[in-house]
Amino acid sequence: MARIVMKFGGTSMAGTERIRRVANIVRAQAARGDQVAVVVSAMAGETDRLVNFCREANPLYDPAEYDVVVASGEQVTSGLLALTLQALGCKARSWLGWQLPIRTIEAHAKARVESIEAEALIAAMAAGEIAVIPGFQGLSEDNRVTTLGRGGSDTSAVAVAAAIKADRCDIYTDVDGVYTTDPRIVAKAKKQKAVTYEEMLELASVGAKVLQTRSVGLAMKEKVRVQVLSSFIGEGAPPADDLPGTMIVSDEEMDELVEKGLMERQLVTGIAHDKNEAKVILTRVPDRPGAVANIFEPLAAASINVDMIIQNVGRDKGETDVTFTVPQADLARAQALLEDRRSEIGFNRIITDSKIAKISVVGVGMKSHAGVASTMFRALSDRGINIQAISTSEIKISVMIDEDETELAVRVLHTAYGLDAVG
Ligand code: ADP
Ligand code: ASP
Ligand code: MG
């Protein structure tokens, strides 16, 4: 007997027909004698629809009320899955975020899970009942509904898995694993048998939305075994216990897989893209100590995440241009904050551009190998793609390019690093 958390994403839950497929997968897992908790997303498109209602009702919406609205999508699917499982003869019930409860910090719309009361859940599962839990939602200390940020059901699933000490957390989605890049962009992308936590964390943080970044960080911290696999499977498909998807593994496990010849050691694990950032250029900023602090302090105080930063070498008259990126959703706020401080910062103009994309190459092999960056720059230049900014970490290189060139850049790099599947 194992204890398994199964998470199903929006595409898998889109409509009663698909929910029936999901219920059958859940029933098959329970029929193996396992204790099962299921975490579900809202139907595909539903959260976007609810977000739009909030914007229409009040463009400057209160995040606490936004959470009340957007959390509702998952309430519907959790109830529907419990009903469908009951129709298949299974014992099942839903546990809403506030009923367990899933305690989070108060930061509405981007809350973080603090703790999960798991006792009742474990008792129900031990009594043979399938627990169905809406993802994405939680409860703040002052008993208001919170949500965990877009894509947050992955994090709910990992948090539940940690709380009930599950043997595995299976993330069922609309692709059958983690690929070398988004398989919807590159048809020759290759499915990976395993990816390390560190690489997956980096890939998710630079735009590979197959897992929410926070879910990977939490899985790494709590040592949760995570598998990414498809819910769109036929009758004869291998069971999840045979690990048909992609496992997220520790460095040691990866070494073992390589030793056994089950994985090849790769320089580059994956390529990701992100079209959700915007570029800001402040021109003619004074080139003196404190100038950049004056720019970034107000942004930090407003919880606006700044990503790539370039400060050009000072030019005449002790002035310089400062370029950086912020999430597109925060661009208007960032611009207003900077305009308010124009005289204090002392810049001349603000130039913004939302038509940019960030392309990132990730791989632990970079720690020990030179030449990964130059391969990237040469491959892009050979196709006439201009690089507007560069940033790096120990296992990642990112470049900013024109948004229209995103797909081309991802394909070109996939080939340049020898990642294309043959045949
Ligand atoms: P869900 O609704 O199940 O949470 P998401 O849409 O959030 O699903 O994530 C799955 C999608 O992630 C896939 O359809 C795919 O287009 C995208 N994706 C991006 N990068 C990758 C990658 N490296 N491997 C697999 N899928 C990826
Ligand atoms: N429904 C939420 C979203 O669309 C959470 C999730 O699906 O993970 O962001
Ligand atoms: Mg998702």
XYZ file of C-alpha atoms and ligand atoms in Angstrom:
460
model
C 0.000 0.000 0.000
C 1.306 3.413 -0.946
C 0.012 6.892 -0.303
C -0.254 8.826 -3.569
C -1.196 12.412 -4.416
C -2.568 12.804 -7.957
C -2.890 16.317 -9.414
C -4.889 17.050 -12.564
C -4.463 20.331 -14.471
C -7.025 22.501 -16.238
C -7.011 20.773 -19.620
C -7.506 17.407 -17.902
C -10.506 18.797 -15.970
C -12.156 20.705 -18.847
C -15.701 19.342 -18.886
C -17.574 16.395 -17.434
C -16.342 13.999 -20.117
C -12.694 14.676 -19.242
C -13.470 14.555 -15.537
C -14.814 11.054 -16.130
C -11.462 10.048 -17.682
C -9.709 11.508 -14.658
C -12.056 9.629 -12.302
C -11.163 6.387 -14.063
C -7.429 7.043 -13.632
C -8.007 7.808 -9.947
C -10.160 4.726 -9.481
C -7.465 2.530 -11.066
C -4.837 3.919 -8.658
C -7.110 3.321 -5.656
C -7.883 -0.184 -6.945
C -4.186 -1.009 -6.512
C -4.821 -0.715 -2.792
C -3.301 2.754 -2.445
C -4.538 5.643 -0.315
C -5.286 8.455 -2.717
C -5.634 12.237 -2.423
C -6.469 14.133 -5.605
C -5.717 17.828 -6.176
C -7.548 19.514 -9.050
C -7.314 22.698 -11.106
C -10.227 24.705 -12.447
C -11.402 23.842 -15.970
C -9.004 25.233 -18.617
C -9.790 28.905 -19.309
C -11.976 29.284 -16.221
C -9.449 31.143 -14.067
C -8.782 33.605 -16.932
C -12.530 34.159 -17.234
C -12.847 34.852 -13.505
C -9.836 37.206 -13.532
C -11.517 39.181 -16.320
C -14.708 39.511 -14.297
C -12.663 41.048 -11.478
C -11.017 43.510 -13.883
C -14.401 44.492 -15.316
C -15.930 44.942 -11.873
C -13.089 47.105 -10.616
C -9.786 47.669 -12.445
C -8.089 48.422 -9.117
C -9.539 45.334 -7.503
C -8.967 44.381 -3.889
C -6.797 41.235 -3.999
C -8.746 39.689 -1.095
C -12.002 39.838 -3.088
C -10.160 38.741 -6.263
C -9.168 35.598 -4.349
C -12.794 34.920 -3.395
C -13.716 35.034 -7.078
C -10.828 33.149 -8.685
C -10.709 30.370 -6.056
C -14.212 29.341 -7.107
C -13.095 27.557 -10.289
C -11.410 24.831 -8.269
C -14.394 24.474 -5.944
C -16.511 23.457 -8.932
C -14.088 20.859 -10.303
C -13.385 19.292 -6.902
C -17.096 18.783 -6.302
C -17.611 17.436 -9.821
C -14.749 14.952 -9.479
C -16.075 13.726 -6.103
C -19.517 13.269 -7.697
C -18.045 11.418 -10.682
C -15.984 9.115 -8.459
C -19.126 8.343 -6.452
C -20.935 7.531 -9.701
C -18.162 4.999 -10.415
C -18.796 3.369 -7.047
C -15.848 4.923 -5.170
C -16.015 6.480 -1.720
C -14.962 10.090 -2.229
C -15.438 13.553 -0.749
C -14.124 17.046 -1.367
C -12.109 19.046 1.166
C -12.029 22.748 0.349
C -8.979 24.821 1.243
C -10.766 26.433 4.209
C -12.137 23.116 5.450
C -8.828 21.288 5.890
C -7.564 24.048 6.321
C -4.611 24.858 4.076
C -3.063 27.763 5.992
C -1.209 30.385 3.963
C 0.399 33.750 4.521
C -1.896 36.684 3.876
C -0.343 37.860 0.568
C -3.526 37.653 -1.506
C -3.210 36.388 -5.099
C 0.325 35.153 -4.381
C 0.034 33.433 -1.017
C 2.480 30.812 0.207
C 1.426 27.651 2.038
C 2.406 27.689 5.715
C 0.839 24.479 6.990
C -1.823 21.905 6.226
C -3.972 20.260 8.875
C -3.652 16.696 7.641
C -5.075 14.566 10.452
C -8.690 14.341 9.256
C -7.492 13.832 5.712
C -5.216 10.959 6.672
C -7.990 9.342 8.736
C -10.467 9.571 5.849
C -7.950 8.129 3.404
C -7.096 5.309 5.799
C -10.825 4.506 5.899
C -10.750 4.014 2.130
C -12.170 7.367 1.062
C -10.615 9.248 -1.846
C -9.913 12.844 -0.800
C -10.498 15.468 -3.493
C -8.856 18.822 -2.800
C -9.218 21.982 -4.892
C -5.773 23.299 -5.801
C -4.762 26.970 -5.818
C -6.741 27.953 -2.685
C -5.945 28.409 0.980
C -6.960 30.306 4.090
C -5.128 33.260 5.637
C -4.531 33.693 9.333
C -7.537 36.018 9.536
C -9.699 33.350 7.891
C -10.026 34.830 4.433
C -9.691 32.859 1.202
C -6.286 33.155 -0.470
C -4.849 31.856 -3.768
C -1.323 30.740 -4.535
C -0.585 32.560 -7.809
C -1.236 31.321 -11.349
C -0.396 27.676 -11.837
C -0.600 27.260 -8.046
C -2.392 23.910 -8.010
C 0.977 22.233 -8.584
C 2.132 23.774 -5.318
C -1.064 22.695 -3.538
C -0.392 19.123 -4.656
C 3.210 19.114 -3.446
C 2.193 20.753 -0.150
C -0.493 18.105 0.413
C 2.004 15.365 -0.476
C 4.461 16.737 2.096
C 1.751 17.090 4.758
C 0.452 13.525 4.395
C 3.953 12.116 3.785
C 2.931 10.702 0.428
C 5.142 8.201 -1.347
C 4.757 10.111 -4.615
C 3.096 13.195 -6.093
C 1.959 12.566 -9.670
C 1.304 15.739 -11.669
C -1.006 14.751 -14.529
C -1.113 17.253 -17.376
C -1.616 17.526 -21.145
C 1.942 16.441 -22.065
C 3.551 13.156 -21.026
C 6.527 14.611 -19.187
C 9.129 17.353 -19.047
C 10.716 17.904 -22.455
C 13.935 19.562 -23.558
C 11.720 22.509 -24.469
C 8.005 23.249 -24.853
C 6.871 20.457 -27.215
C 4.196 22.800 -28.586
C 6.956 24.964 -30.066
C 9.534 22.386 -31.065
C 8.111 19.172 -32.488
C 11.546 17.551 -32.122
C 11.703 18.235 -28.369
C 12.715 15.139 -26.387
C 11.001 13.804 -23.304
C 13.331 13.484 -20.324
C 13.228 10.410 -18.129
C 14.444 12.525 -15.212
C 15.350 16.114 -14.410
C 17.065 17.284 -11.224
C 15.212 19.522 -8.763
C 17.771 22.265 -9.342
C 17.347 22.221 -13.112
C 13.556 22.016 -12.914
C 13.501 24.925 -10.477
C 15.566 27.029 -12.850
C 13.548 25.938 -15.920
C 10.245 26.746 -14.205
C 11.506 30.120 -12.993
C 12.455 31.152 -16.527
C 9.120 30.199 -18.067
C 8.710 26.414 -18.504
C 5.201 26.486 -17.079
C 4.801 22.710 -16.890
C 5.371 23.081 -13.109
C 4.871 26.191 -10.980
C 8.280 27.331 -9.700
C 7.217 27.258 -6.080
C 6.026 23.658 -6.335
C 9.524 22.584 -7.358
C 11.179 24.555 -4.551
C 8.804 22.997 -2.043
C 9.334 19.484 -3.412
C 13.094 19.993 -3.154
C 12.855 21.236 0.430
C 10.387 18.589 1.605
C 11.935 15.788 -0.455
C 8.666 14.997 -2.228
C 8.974 12.560 -5.120
C 7.331 14.250 -8.102
C 6.419 12.715 -11.445
C 5.035 14.682 -14.415
C 2.850 12.541 -16.698
C -0.108 12.670 -19.065
C -3.770 12.220 -18.180
C -4.554 11.679 -21.872
C -3.784 7.980 -21.924
C -5.418 4.975 -23.503
C -6.657 1.753 -21.967
C -3.391 -0.180 -22.259
C -1.121 2.609 -20.973
C 1.397 1.667 -18.263
C 0.321 2.595 -14.723
C 1.860 5.632 -13.020
C 3.668 3.262 -10.631
C 5.837 2.157 -13.578
C 7.010 5.789 -13.868
C 6.111 6.441 -17.515
C 6.498 10.220 -17.081
C 9.408 12.401 -15.985
C 10.741 12.050 -12.444
C 12.172 15.054 -10.642
C 15.225 13.661 -8.866
C 18.107 14.607 -6.590
C 21.635 15.007 -7.982
C 22.577 11.639 -6.429
C 19.680 9.860 -8.134
C 20.644 11.477 -11.421
C 24.224 10.212 -11.017
C 22.843 6.704 -10.466
C 20.669 6.926 -13.578
C 23.679 8.042 -15.616
C 25.829 5.224 -14.192
C 23.177 2.677 -15.095
C 23.071 4.083 -18.620
C 19.429 5.153 -18.218
C 20.223 8.843 -18.720
C 22.916 10.600 -20.708
C 24.834 13.355 -18.998
C 23.799 16.513 -20.783
C 25.361 19.912 -20.983
C 21.990 21.546 -21.557
C 18.804 20.084 -20.032
C 16.291 22.459 -21.443
C 15.377 25.705 -23.136
C 12.539 27.914 -21.925
C 10.950 31.127 -23.037
C 8.990 33.822 -21.261
C 6.919 36.472 -23.025
C 5.526 37.960 -19.849
C 8.225 40.490 -19.105
C 8.621 44.075 -20.238
C 11.725 46.179 -20.734
C 12.216 49.557 -19.060
C 15.011 51.967 -20.018
C 15.781 55.014 -17.933
C 18.002 57.390 -19.883
C 20.629 59.758 -18.562
C 20.657 58.576 -14.971
C 23.447 60.222 -12.909
C 26.471 57.889 -12.790
C 27.142 58.064 -9.043
C 26.729 55.928 -5.908
C 23.117 55.547 -4.834
C 21.579 56.195 -8.246
C 20.484 52.612 -8.922
C 19.381 52.163 -5.315
C 17.029 55.098 -5.863
C 15.541 53.292 -8.867
C 15.128 49.820 -7.417
C 14.139 50.570 -3.816
C 10.641 51.839 -4.637
C 10.077 48.874 -6.982
C 11.117 46.441 -4.273
C 8.899 48.178 -1.730
C 5.971 47.678 -4.146
C 6.861 43.935 -4.494
C 7.716 44.378 -8.171
C 10.251 41.759 -9.207
C 13.074 43.111 -11.316
C 14.832 40.504 -13.420
C 17.533 41.419 -15.939
C 19.463 44.626 -15.178
C 22.033 46.379 -17.329
C 23.787 49.577 -16.458
C 25.759 50.894 -19.370
C 29.218 52.310 -18.923
C 28.944 55.960 -18.015
C 29.134 58.393 -20.887
C 29.765 62.142 -21.029
C 28.699 64.376 -18.181
C 28.621 61.489 -15.671
C 25.394 60.007 -17.017
C 24.374 56.488 -17.930
C 21.340 54.508 -19.171
C 19.823 51.815 -16.953
C 17.816 48.994 -18.549
C 15.857 46.320 -16.669
C 12.846 44.024 -16.967
C 9.707 43.713 -14.837
C 6.640 41.461 -15.222
C 4.308 42.947 -17.840
C 1.496 42.910 -15.314
C 3.507 45.313 -13.113
C 4.740 47.614 -15.888
C 2.150 50.367 -15.439
C 2.724 50.445 -11.697
C 6.503 50.465 -12.110
C 6.296 53.316 -14.592
C 4.066 55.371 -12.305
C 6.354 54.796 -9.314
C 9.413 55.900 -11.279
C 7.670 58.958 -12.751
C 6.763 60.010 -9.202
C 10.456 59.930 -8.295
C 11.806 61.485 -11.469
C 13.566 64.380 -9.761
C 14.946 62.229 -6.946
C 16.361 59.634 -9.366
C 17.318 62.256 -11.907
C 16.637 60.432 -15.174
C 15.686 62.025 -18.478
C 13.218 59.637 -20.153
C 11.460 56.334 -19.463
C 11.254 54.085 -22.520
C 9.222 50.862 -22.191
C 8.736 47.883 -24.476
C 6.446 44.898 -23.849
C 7.308 43.193 -27.111
C 10.305 41.378 -25.739
C 10.946 37.774 -24.769
C 13.447 36.086 -22.538
C 15.011 32.887 -23.832
C 16.931 30.763 -21.350
C 19.199 27.756 -21.628
C 19.482 25.634 -18.460
C 21.793 22.768 -17.508
C 23.975 21.706 -14.585
C 26.661 20.754 -17.108
C 27.389 24.475 -17.474
C 29.014 24.511 -14.055
C 31.963 22.604 -15.441
C 31.941 23.371 -19.169
C 32.904 26.521 -20.985
C 31.441 27.529 -24.324
C 27.712 27.189 -23.602
C 27.177 30.948 -23.773
C 29.222 31.454 -26.927
C 27.280 28.665 -28.681
C 24.086 30.533 -27.818
C 25.301 33.901 -29.037
C 26.705 32.466 -32.301
C 23.560 30.421 -33.063
C 21.324 33.453 -32.567
C 23.545 35.785 -34.576
C 23.699 33.285 -37.465
C 19.915 33.726 -37.755
C 20.106 37.508 -37.418
C 18.504 37.540 -33.961
C 19.643 40.552 -31.971
C 20.415 40.154 -28.260
C 19.264 43.130 -26.193
C 20.394 41.947 -22.755
C 22.058 38.968 -21.125
C 21.920 37.510 -17.624
C 23.459 34.376 -16.188
C 23.441 32.144 -13.127
C 25.556 29.104 -12.357
C 23.332 26.819 -14.434
C 21.484 29.252 -16.739
C 22.020 31.815 -19.464
C 19.160 34.118 -20.479
C 18.953 36.587 -23.315
C 16.373 39.220 -24.095
C 15.226 39.377 -27.728
C 12.365 40.725 -29.840
C 9.151 38.855 -28.971
C 8.435 38.068 -32.636
C 11.615 35.978 -32.777
C 10.772 33.764 -29.782
C 9.803 30.575 -31.581
C 12.657 30.863 -34.075
C 15.203 31.407 -31.285
C 13.964 28.416 -29.288
C 14.155 26.145 -32.356
C 17.590 27.387 -33.385
C 19.019 26.864 -29.897
C 17.408 23.439 -29.556
C 19.279 22.373 -32.681
C 22.505 24.171 -31.722
C 22.790 22.220 -28.459
C 22.082 18.919 -30.204
C 18.775 18.389 -28.426
C 16.605 17.564 -31.474
C 15.107 14.068 -31.393
C 16.202 11.976 -34.350
C 13.658 10.527 -36.755
P -1.867 22.152 -16.391
O -3.117 22.847 -16.774
O -1.978 20.660 -16.452
O -1.282 22.649 -15.109
P 0.033 23.762 -17.901
O -0.544 24.360 -19.136
O 0.189 24.620 -16.697
O -0.818 22.459 -17.560
O 1.455 23.105 -18.215
C 1.589 22.175 -19.258
C 2.148 22.852 -20.497
O 3.479 23.283 -20.234
C 2.284 21.977 -21.705
O 1.081 21.918 -22.446
C 3.411 22.639 -22.495
O 2.947 23.412 -23.580
C 4.070 23.566 -21.481
N 5.525 23.397 -21.393
C 6.426 24.424 -21.388
N 7.673 23.960 -21.323
C 7.593 22.613 -21.239
C 8.575 21.569 -21.150
N 9.883 21.816 -21.087
N 8.138 20.285 -21.107
C 6.814 20.002 -21.148
N 5.842 20.965 -21.239
C 6.217 22.251 -21.287
N -6.542 27.505 -11.966
C -5.338 28.194 -11.562
C -4.690 28.857 -12.769
O -5.192 28.745 -13.867
C -4.375 27.311 -10.834
C -3.846 26.148 -11.621
O -4.469 25.719 -12.603
O -2.796 25.608 -11.253
O -3.698 29.515 -12.619
Mg -0.118 24.370 -14.657
